Short mmCIF file of C-alpha atoms and ligand atoms in Angstrom, two decimals:
data_model
loop_
_atom_site.label_atom_id
_atom_site.label_comp_id
_atom_site.label_asym_id
_atom_site.label_seq_id
_atom_site.Cartn_x
_atom_site.Cartn_y
_atom_site.Cartn_z
CA MET A 146 -19.79 24.24 3.29
CA LYS A 147 -17.00 24.56 5.81
CA PHE A 148 -15.37 21.24 6.59
CA LYS A 149 -14.01 20.24 9.97
CA ARG A 150 -10.75 19.05 8.40
CA ASN A 151 -9.10 19.34 5.00
CA ILE A 152 -6.95 16.32 4.31
CA ILE A 153 -4.72 15.48 1.37
CA ILE A 154 -4.35 11.79 0.62
CA THR A 155 -1.51 11.30 -1.87
CA GLY A 156 -1.59 8.27 -4.17
CA GLY A 157 -5.34 7.94 -3.65
CA ALA A 158 -5.87 6.54 -7.15
CA GLY A 159 -3.58 3.57 -6.43
CA PHE A 160 -4.30 0.27 -4.74
CA ILE A 161 -4.12 1.03 -1.00
CA GLY A 162 -4.77 4.75 -1.45
CA SER A 163 -8.14 4.12 -3.11
CA HIS A 164 -9.27 2.05 -0.12
CA VAL A 165 -8.13 4.77 2.29
CA VAL A 166 -9.87 7.51 0.28
CA ARG A 167 -13.10 5.48 0.11
CA LEU A 168 -13.04 4.81 3.87
CA PHE A 169 -12.41 8.45 4.80
CA VAL A 170 -14.90 9.94 2.32
CA ASN A 171 -17.68 7.61 3.49
CA LYS A 172 -16.90 7.62 7.20
CA TYR A 173 -16.19 11.33 7.64
CA PRO A 174 -18.68 13.46 5.66
CA ASP A 175 -17.45 16.47 7.65
CA TYR A 176 -13.89 16.06 6.31
CA HIS A 177 -12.91 17.26 2.84
CA ILE A 178 -10.67 14.64 1.24
CA PHE A 179 -8.33 15.80 -1.54
CA ASN A 180 -6.94 12.91 -3.54
CA LEU A 181 -3.62 14.16 -4.94
CA ASP A 182 -2.28 11.79 -7.57
CA LYS A 183 -0.15 12.02 -10.69
CA LEU A 184 -1.98 9.09 -12.33
CA THR A 185 1.02 7.00 -13.28
CA TYR A 186 0.42 3.55 -14.77
CA ALA A 187 -0.58 2.45 -11.22
CA GLY A 188 -3.14 5.18 -10.59
CA ASN A 189 -6.62 4.56 -11.88
CA LEU A 190 -9.62 6.75 -11.08
CA ALA A 191 -11.94 3.89 -11.98
CA ASN A 192 -10.94 2.57 -8.51
CA LEU A 193 -13.03 5.38 -7.00
CA LYS A 194 -16.10 5.47 -9.26
CA ASP A 195 -18.44 4.81 -6.32
CA ILE A 196 -17.41 7.93 -4.37
CA GLU A 197 -16.28 10.39 -7.04
CA HIS A 198 -19.47 12.49 -6.87
CA LYS A 199 -19.50 12.90 -3.10
CA PRO A 200 -19.43 16.55 -1.98
CA ASN A 201 -16.50 15.94 0.40
CA TYR A 202 -14.23 14.45 -2.29
CA THR A 203 -11.96 16.29 -4.75
CA PHE A 204 -9.43 14.83 -7.14
CA ILE A 205 -6.33 16.88 -7.95
CA LYS A 206 -3.94 15.69 -10.63
CA ALA A 207 -0.48 16.64 -9.42
CA ASP A 208 3.03 15.30 -9.06
CA ILE A 209 4.26 15.20 -5.46
CA CYS A 210 7.67 16.30 -6.77
CA ASP A 211 6.13 19.62 -7.91
CA PHE A 212 6.88 21.55 -4.74
CA ASP A 213 5.33 24.87 -5.87
CA LYS A 214 2.09 23.22 -6.87
CA VAL A 215 1.84 21.21 -3.64
CA LEU A 216 2.44 24.35 -1.57
CA GLU A 217 -0.19 26.25 -3.57
CA ILE A 218 -2.71 23.42 -3.04
CA MET A 219 -2.02 23.32 0.69
CA ARG A 220 -2.61 27.08 0.99
CA GLN A 221 -5.64 27.14 -1.31
CA TYR A 222 -7.45 24.37 0.56
CA GLN A 223 -6.10 25.13 4.05
CA VAL A 224 -4.88 21.60 4.45
CA ASP A 225 -4.35 20.41 8.03
CA GLY A 226 -3.57 16.75 7.45
CA MET A 227 -1.58 14.75 4.94
CA ILE A 228 -1.74 10.98 4.51
CA HIS A 229 1.08 10.16 2.15
CA LEU A 230 0.83 6.98 0.08
CA ALA A 231 2.01 8.12 -3.38
CA ALA A 232 5.02 6.10 -4.41
CA GLU A 233 6.55 3.86 -6.99
CA SER A 234 5.78 0.55 -5.34
CA HIS A 235 6.95 -2.43 -7.39
CA VAL A 236 10.30 -4.04 -6.51
CA ASP A 237 10.88 -5.51 -10.01
CA ARG A 238 10.43 -2.08 -11.62
CA SER A 239 12.86 -0.58 -9.09
CA ILE A 240 15.52 -3.09 -10.17
CA LYS A 241 15.15 -1.94 -13.78
CA ASP A 242 14.71 1.79 -13.13
CA PRO A 243 15.99 2.95 -9.71
CA PHE A 244 16.06 6.65 -10.67
CA THR A 245 12.28 6.90 -10.88
CA PHE A 246 12.05 5.41 -7.39
CA ALA A 247 14.53 7.90 -5.93
CA ARG A 248 12.74 10.76 -7.63
CA THR A 249 9.21 9.95 -6.50
CA ASN A 250 9.79 8.21 -3.20
CA VAL A 251 12.64 10.34 -1.87
CA MET A 252 12.40 13.73 -3.59
CA GLY A 253 8.61 13.58 -3.76
CA THR A 254 8.32 12.92 -0.03
CA LEU A 255 10.82 15.70 0.70
CA SER A 256 8.83 18.13 -1.41
CA LEU A 257 5.62 17.29 0.52
CA LEU A 258 7.42 17.67 3.86
CA GLN A 259 8.85 21.04 2.92
CA ALA A 260 5.47 22.29 1.63
CA ALA A 261 3.72 21.14 4.83
CA LYS A 262 6.41 22.76 6.98
CA LEU A 263 6.30 26.12 5.14
CA TYR A 264 2.52 26.32 5.07
CA TRP A 265 1.89 25.20 8.64
CA GLU A 266 4.66 27.43 10.03
CA SER A 267 3.01 30.40 8.36
CA LEU A 268 -0.24 29.93 10.34
CA PRO A 269 -0.94 31.59 13.70
CA GLU A 270 -1.61 28.21 15.33
CA LYS A 271 1.37 26.66 13.46
CA TYR A 272 1.54 22.89 13.97
CA ASP A 273 -1.44 22.60 16.36
CA GLY A 274 -3.93 20.02 15.09
CA LYS A 275 -1.76 19.16 12.06
CA LEU A 276 -0.41 15.77 11.02
CA PHE A 277 1.91 14.45 8.32
CA TYR A 278 1.27 10.70 8.22
CA HIS A 279 3.72 8.74 6.10
CA ILE A 280 2.82 5.23 4.90
CA SER A 281 5.77 2.92 4.52
CA THR A 282 6.66 -0.72 4.17
CA ASP A 283 8.19 -3.51 6.24
CA GLU A 284 10.72 -3.99 3.41
CA VAL A 285 12.87 -1.18 4.89
CA TYR A 286 13.86 -3.58 7.69
CA GLY A 287 15.63 -5.93 5.26
CA ALA A 288 15.17 -9.69 5.34
CA LEU A 289 14.81 -12.34 8.04
CA GLU A 290 16.16 -15.88 8.15
CA LEU A 291 14.16 -19.06 7.65
CA THR A 292 15.19 -20.71 10.90
CA HIS A 293 12.14 -23.03 10.69
CA PRO A 294 11.96 -23.76 6.93
CA GLU A 295 9.04 -26.15 7.43
CA GLY A 296 7.19 -23.70 9.68
CA ILE A 297 6.00 -23.95 13.28
CA LYS A 298 2.78 -22.78 14.91
CA SER A 299 3.04 -19.31 16.39
CA GLU A 300 1.94 -18.88 19.98
CA ILE A 301 0.44 -15.46 19.27
CA SER A 302 -1.61 -16.25 16.21
CA ALA A 303 -1.81 -20.03 15.72
CA HIS A 304 -0.44 -19.44 12.22
CA GLU A 305 2.71 -20.90 10.68
CA VAL A 306 5.88 -18.93 11.31
CA TYR A 307 9.12 -19.67 9.53
CA GLY A 308 11.70 -18.12 11.85
CA ASP A 309 12.41 -16.91 15.37
CA ASP A 310 12.82 -13.28 14.51
CA PHE A 311 10.31 -10.55 13.59
CA PHE A 312 10.51 -6.96 12.38
CA ARG A 313 9.82 -4.68 15.34
CA GLU A 314 9.60 -0.89 15.46
CA SER A 315 13.13 -0.94 16.92
CA THR A 316 14.60 -3.12 14.14
CA LYS A 317 17.52 -1.47 12.34
CA TYR A 318 16.84 -0.45 8.72
CA THR A 319 18.69 -2.68 6.22
CA PRO A 320 16.97 -2.22 2.85
CA HIS A 321 18.18 -4.36 -0.05
CA SER A 322 16.20 -3.36 -3.15
CA PRO A 323 16.16 0.08 -4.78
CA TYR A 324 12.47 0.22 -3.80
CA SER A 325 13.08 -0.45 -0.12
CA ALA A 326 16.16 1.81 -0.11
CA SER A 327 14.04 4.67 -1.49
CA LYS A 328 11.27 4.04 1.08
CA ALA A 329 13.85 3.84 3.90
CA SER A 330 15.29 7.17 2.79
CA SER A 331 11.84 8.76 2.74
CA ASP A 332 11.13 7.43 6.26
CA HIS A 333 14.38 9.02 7.48
CA PHE A 334 13.42 12.38 5.96
CA VAL A 335 10.01 12.26 7.65
CA ARG A 336 11.57 11.62 11.06
CA ALA A 337 14.26 14.24 10.41
CA PHE A 338 11.54 16.85 9.80
CA HIS A 339 10.09 16.04 13.20
CA ASP A 340 13.42 16.07 15.00
CA THR A 341 14.72 19.20 13.26
CA TYR A 342 11.64 21.38 12.78
CA GLY A 343 9.04 19.84 15.09
CA LEU A 344 6.77 18.81 12.19
CA PRO A 345 4.08 16.50 13.68
CA VAL A 346 4.65 13.18 11.93
CA ILE A 347 3.72 9.52 12.25
CA VAL A 348 5.28 6.68 10.23
CA THR A 349 3.77 3.23 9.76
CA ASN A 350 5.45 0.21 8.20
CA CYS A 351 3.10 -2.39 6.81
CA SER A 352 3.49 -5.89 5.40
CA ASN A 353 2.31 -7.09 1.94
CA ASN A 354 -1.26 -6.05 1.17
CA TYR A 355 -3.71 -7.94 -1.04
CA GLY A 356 -7.29 -7.36 -2.14
CA PRO A 357 -9.39 -5.60 -4.81
CA TYR A 358 -7.89 -2.94 -7.14
CA GLN A 359 -4.26 -4.11 -6.89
CA PHE A 360 -2.35 -3.62 -10.11
CA PRO A 361 -1.82 -7.03 -11.75
CA GLU A 362 1.96 -6.89 -11.66
CA LYS A 363 2.06 -7.93 -7.99
CA LEU A 364 2.00 -11.62 -7.10
CA ILE A 365 -1.64 -12.19 -6.13
CA PRO A 366 -3.56 -10.29 -8.87
CA LEU A 367 -1.03 -11.28 -11.56
CA PHE A 368 -1.40 -14.95 -10.72
CA ILE A 369 -5.22 -14.82 -10.44
CA ASN A 370 -5.33 -13.28 -13.90
CA ASN A 371 -2.88 -15.80 -15.33
CA ILE A 372 -4.73 -18.78 -13.85
CA CYS A 373 -7.99 -17.53 -15.38
CA GLN A 374 -6.30 -17.23 -18.75
CA ARG A 375 -4.26 -20.41 -18.33
CA LYS A 376 -0.97 -18.54 -18.69
CA PRO A 377 2.25 -19.69 -16.95
CA LEU A 378 2.76 -18.62 -13.33
CA PRO A 379 6.35 -17.35 -13.01
CA VAL A 380 7.44 -18.35 -9.49
CA TYR A 381 10.81 -16.79 -8.65
CA GLY A 382 13.51 -19.22 -7.47
CA LYS A 383 11.99 -22.15 -5.59
CA GLY A 384 8.99 -20.23 -4.29
CA GLU A 385 10.33 -20.51 -0.74
CA ASN A 386 10.35 -16.81 0.08
CA VAL A 387 8.00 -15.89 2.89
CA ARG A 388 5.77 -12.82 3.10
CA ASP A 389 3.29 -11.66 5.76
CA TRP A 390 -0.04 -10.82 4.08
CA LEU A 391 -2.72 -8.35 5.18
CA TYR A 392 -6.12 -7.68 3.59
CA VAL A 393 -6.04 -4.12 2.26
CA GLU A 394 -9.20 -2.97 4.08
CA ASP A 395 -7.58 -3.97 7.37
CA HIS A 396 -4.64 -1.73 6.48
CA ALA A 397 -7.03 1.13 5.67
CA ARG A 398 -8.74 0.64 9.07
CA ALA A 399 -5.36 0.77 10.80
CA ILE A 400 -4.50 4.00 8.96
CA ASP A 401 -7.80 5.55 10.07
CA LEU A 402 -7.17 4.56 13.69
CA ILE A 403 -3.56 5.76 13.71
CA PHE A 404 -4.41 9.03 11.93
CA HIS A 405 -6.89 9.81 14.73
CA GLN A 406 -5.33 8.20 17.78
CA GLY A 407 -1.65 7.59 17.00
CA LYS A 408 0.99 9.44 18.98
CA ILE A 409 3.05 12.10 17.20
CA ALA A 410 6.61 10.99 16.32
CA GLU A 411 5.76 7.32 16.86
CA THR A 412 6.25 4.43 14.48
CA TYR A 413 3.71 1.62 14.27
CA ASN A 414 4.21 -1.69 12.50
CA ILE A 415 1.14 -3.08 10.77
CA GLY A 416 0.96 -6.75 9.81
CA GLY A 417 -1.31 -9.73 9.50
CA PHE A 418 0.47 -12.30 11.71
CA ASN A 419 0.01 -14.30 8.54
CA GLU A 420 3.17 -15.72 6.99
CA TRP A 421 3.03 -17.71 3.78
CA LYS A 422 5.61 -19.22 1.46
CA ASN A 423 5.03 -17.98 -2.09
CA ILE A 424 4.58 -21.48 -3.46
CA ASP A 425 1.87 -22.26 -0.89
CA ILE A 426 -0.03 -19.08 -1.79
CA VAL A 427 0.19 -19.98 -5.46
CA LYS A 428 -1.37 -23.39 -4.75
CA VAL A 429 -4.19 -21.79 -2.74
CA LEU A 430 -4.83 -19.37 -5.60
CA ILE A 431 -4.95 -22.16 -8.17
CA ARG A 432 -7.39 -24.20 -6.09
CA THR A 433 -9.60 -21.19 -5.39
CA VAL A 434 -9.74 -19.93 -8.98
CA ASP A 435 -10.34 -23.43 -10.33
CA ARG A 436 -13.19 -24.04 -7.87
CA LEU A 437 -14.86 -20.67 -8.51
CA LEU A 438 -14.60 -21.14 -12.28
CA GLY A 439 -16.14 -24.60 -12.06
CA ARG A 440 -12.90 -26.31 -13.11
CA LYS A 441 -11.57 -29.40 -11.34
CA GLU A 442 -9.89 -28.08 -8.17
CA GLY A 443 -6.11 -28.09 -8.69
CA GLU A 444 -6.22 -28.95 -12.40
CA ASP A 445 -4.13 -25.86 -13.22
CA MET A 446 -1.17 -26.81 -10.99
CA ASP A 447 0.93 -27.42 -14.10
CA LEU A 448 0.87 -23.66 -14.82
CA ILE A 449 3.47 -23.27 -12.04
CA THR A 450 6.75 -22.36 -13.74
CA PHE A 451 9.90 -21.86 -11.70
CA VAL A 452 11.91 -18.99 -13.18
CA THR A 453 15.21 -17.22 -12.42
CA ASP A 454 15.11 -15.67 -8.97
CA ARG A 455 14.64 -11.92 -8.46
CA ALA A 456 18.00 -10.18 -7.90
CA GLY A 457 18.60 -9.63 -4.17
CA HIS A 458 15.30 -11.39 -3.36
CA ASP A 459 14.53 -10.94 0.36
CA LEU A 460 13.94 -14.35 1.93
CA ARG A 461 11.44 -13.64 4.68
CA TYR A 462 9.37 -10.71 5.92
CA ALA A 463 7.51 -11.15 9.22
CA ILE A 464 6.14 -8.23 11.14
CA ASP A 465 5.35 -7.91 14.82
CA SER A 466 2.37 -5.56 15.01
CA SER A 467 1.70 -6.16 18.72
CA LYS A 468 2.43 -2.51 19.62
CA LEU A 469 -0.52 -1.38 17.50
CA HIS A 470 -2.69 -4.06 19.06
CA ARG A 471 -1.59 -3.22 22.60
CA GLU A 472 -1.72 0.59 22.34
CA LEU A 473 -4.62 1.22 19.95
CA GLY A 474 -6.51 -2.09 19.97
CA TRP A 475 -6.15 -2.84 16.23
CA LYS A 476 -5.99 -6.35 14.86
CA PRO A 477 -6.68 -7.84 11.44
CA SER A 478 -10.36 -8.65 10.97
CA LEU A 479 -10.14 -11.26 8.21
CA GLN A 480 -8.65 -14.73 8.20
CA PHE A 481 -6.43 -15.26 5.16
CA GLU A 482 -8.66 -17.97 3.64
CA GLU A 483 -11.63 -15.60 3.82
CA GLY A 484 -9.60 -12.69 2.40
CA ILE A 485 -8.27 -14.75 -0.49
CA GLU A 486 -11.75 -16.04 -1.35
CA LYS A 487 -13.11 -12.45 -1.36
CA THR A 488 -10.17 -11.26 -3.44
CA VAL A 489 -10.40 -14.00 -6.07
CA ARG A 490 -14.16 -13.46 -6.36
CA TRP A 491 -13.59 -9.71 -6.82
CA TYR A 492 -11.14 -10.22 -9.71
CA LEU A 493 -13.43 -12.78 -11.35
CA ASP A 494 -16.39 -10.40 -11.03
CA ASN A 495 -14.38 -7.43 -12.32
CA GLN A 496 -12.90 -8.76 -15.52
CA GLU A 497 -13.62 -5.47 -17.22
CA TRP A 498 -11.45 -3.59 -14.69
CA LEU A 499 -8.71 -6.18 -15.16
CA ASN A 500 -8.84 -6.00 -18.97
CA HIS A 501 -8.82 -2.25 -18.84
CA VAL A 502 -5.80 -2.20 -16.56
CA THR A 503 -3.83 -4.86 -18.43
CA SER A 504 -4.47 -3.18 -21.79
CA GLY A 505 -3.53 0.25 -20.42
CA ASP A 506 -6.74 1.75 -21.90
CA TYR A 507 -7.57 3.64 -18.72
CA LEU A 508 -4.24 5.45 -18.87
CA LYS A 509 -5.11 7.09 -22.15
CA TYR A 510 -8.67 7.81 -20.99
CA TYR A 511 -7.83 9.58 -17.72
CA GLN A 512 -4.69 11.22 -19.00
CA GLU A 513 -6.67 12.83 -21.80
CA MET A 514 -9.43 13.81 -19.39
CA TYR A 515 -6.99 15.59 -17.06
CA GLN A 516 -4.65 16.89 -19.75
CA GLY A 517 -3.18 20.25 -18.72
CA ARG A 518 -5.12 20.44 -15.42
P1 LIG B 120 0.36 1.70 -6.08
O1 LIG B 120 1.56 1.56 -6.94
O2 LIG B 120 -0.82 0.84 -6.32
O3 LIG B 120 -0.17 3.22 -6.12
C1 LIG B 120 0.69 4.31 -6.07
C2 LIG B 120 -0.10 5.56 -6.41
O4 LIG B 120 0.79 6.69 -6.32
C3 LIG B 120 -0.68 5.56 -7.83
O5 LIG B 120 -2.00 6.05 -7.80
C4 LIG B 120 0.22 6.54 -8.58
O6 LIG B 120 -0.43 7.21 -9.65
C5 LIG B 120 0.62 7.51 -7.47
N1 LIG B 120 1.89 8.17 -7.76
C6 LIG B 120 3.06 7.60 -8.15
N2 LIG B 120 3.99 8.55 -8.34
C7 LIG B 120 3.41 9.74 -8.05
C8 LIG B 120 3.86 11.09 -8.04
N3 LIG B 120 5.13 11.39 -8.40
N4 LIG B 120 3.01 12.06 -7.67
C9 LIG B 120 1.72 11.75 -7.31
N5 LIG B 120 1.24 10.51 -7.32
C10 LIG B 120 2.07 9.51 -7.68
O7 LIG B 120 0.91 1.54 -4.60
P2 LIG B 120 0.25 0.82 -3.33
O8 LIG B 120 0.55 -0.63 -3.41
O9 LIG B 120 -1.15 1.27 -3.19
O10 LIG B 120 1.14 1.43 -2.17
C11 LIG B 120 0.79 2.68 -1.57
C12 LIG B 120 1.81 3.02 -0.50
O11 LIG B 120 1.83 1.99 0.49
C13 LIG B 120 3.24 3.15 -1.02
O12 LIG B 120 3.86 4.20 -0.35
C14 LIG B 120 3.87 1.81 -0.65
O13 LIG B 120 5.26 1.96 -0.45
C15 LIG B 120 3.15 1.50 0.64
N6 LIG B 120 3.02 0.06 0.97
C16 LIG B 120 2.52 -0.81 0.04
C17 LIG B 120 2.36 -2.15 0.38
C18 LIG B 120 1.76 -3.16 -0.59
O14 LIG B 120 1.74 -4.35 -0.30
N7 LIG B 120 1.25 -2.74 -1.74
C19 LIG B 120 2.72 -2.60 1.65
C20 LIG B 120 3.23 -1.66 2.58
C21 LIG B 120 3.36 -0.33 2.22
P1 LIG B 121 5.31 -8.81 -4.90
O1 LIG B 121 3.83 -8.96 -5.00
O2 LIG B 121 6.05 -8.19 -6.04
O3 LIG B 121 5.60 -8.04 -3.53
P2 LIG B 121 7.02 -7.76 -2.77
O4 LIG B 121 8.14 -8.04 -3.69
O5 LIG B 121 6.90 -6.31 -2.44
O6 LIG B 121 7.00 -8.66 -1.57
O7 LIG B 121 5.94 -10.25 -4.65
C1 LIG B 121 5.55 -11.06 -3.58
C2 LIG B 121 6.45 -12.29 -3.59
O8 LIG B 121 6.16 -13.05 -4.75
C3 LIG B 121 7.93 -11.94 -3.65
O9 LIG B 121 8.65 -12.89 -2.86
C4 LIG B 121 8.28 -12.13 -5.11
C5 LIG B 121 7.34 -13.21 -5.56
N1 LIG B 121 6.90 -13.13 -6.98
C6 LIG B 121 7.05 -14.24 -7.82
O10 LIG B 121 7.53 -15.32 -7.40
N2 LIG B 121 6.65 -14.12 -9.12
C7 LIG B 121 6.12 -12.97 -9.62
O11 LIG B 121 5.77 -12.91 -10.83
C8 LIG B 121 5.95 -11.86 -8.74
C9 LIG B 121 5.37 -10.56 -9.23
C10 LIG B 121 6.36 -11.99 -7.43
#
């Protein structure tokens, strides 16, 4: 069958990538979706069990840093779109091992850009109908102040906000962690390929995602798991850092919309208008898990353990995603309370997935299955 479009989604076995792959495979049966993933500790094909047999889905085990292989794949499958999510994504790991972050996030992105450029330039229609869509983070913008430490109601969203300032598309990049520095660098390369060679690109910068299939090293799934098992909850510093949270399926919907209707060379911020202090999220998680497990609501509050702060810990992230709302009509569909309830239920109902991931069993399983391919 000839497909209308052939699209590579990198990092499709990871948390956000698996939601994007699922959405595209189900919504666009006339597109062929190639999930290109190296299957690091964060990539798990069990995240895509429900769609893996669909005729418009193909998994390719590959490292984005392997330029020759990426170029060969692009030519072989006549790829006309790339949605790039593959990355090392955890700040704490980047503090311990910055080299891996520079390699994957910077060199890997550069290798994809160069492969896309060479292949598309070799075609008679060149860049017509092509798109390199790079998924990035709000962390590249740095950190905001807590000018309202107790929070005030926002006029736009009726949610608490903790400061006067927001990250906008025009905000200067000031990354602080090796993770955000590597993502900032990759964003610059993407824009440089547009400005220098005319490569059709779009960049989006999104706030913290949460939802099913997130690796339990990030705050929300780690703490849900620990509450279930009555293990300590390591809250960094005083728990006063603020993050803006977005349900992962809302991010996937935004990516779909921007991939199809976004303007070439534009940047779009994606966020939930949903700021929370870490300590307040932790309390919501404890109450929700306790209630759903039939425990007395709040009885696990004593699991909260304040630990040494993360080095260079950014105080507040808050994103202004009004451009995306104004220009393309996107807004988050879920209220946070609803999203958290759904998320906690999912982790409680998918203990097997969680055990598998925390024991690392799946790594051995899939790595053996794709050995040498
Ligand atoms: P994740 O860590 O869950 O998944 C990353 C995926 O990339 C994994 O499947 C992994 O196997 C794959 N990968 C890693 N290195 C690779 C390589 N060298 N070659 C091929 N594949 C490789 O990450 P995530 O949380 O789903 O984030 C996806 C993207 O979204 C990242 O670019 C991240 O910077 C960005 N982002 C994440 C968030 C968030 O809250 N998680 C927010 C904004 C932006
Ligand atoms: P995380 O999920 O790692 O996302 P990011 O660092 O990309 O924002 O962390 C979210 C917030 O939770 C961040 O302020 C750090 C904090 N945190 C803890 O307090 N304890 C933890 O064990 C983790 C993983 C995070």
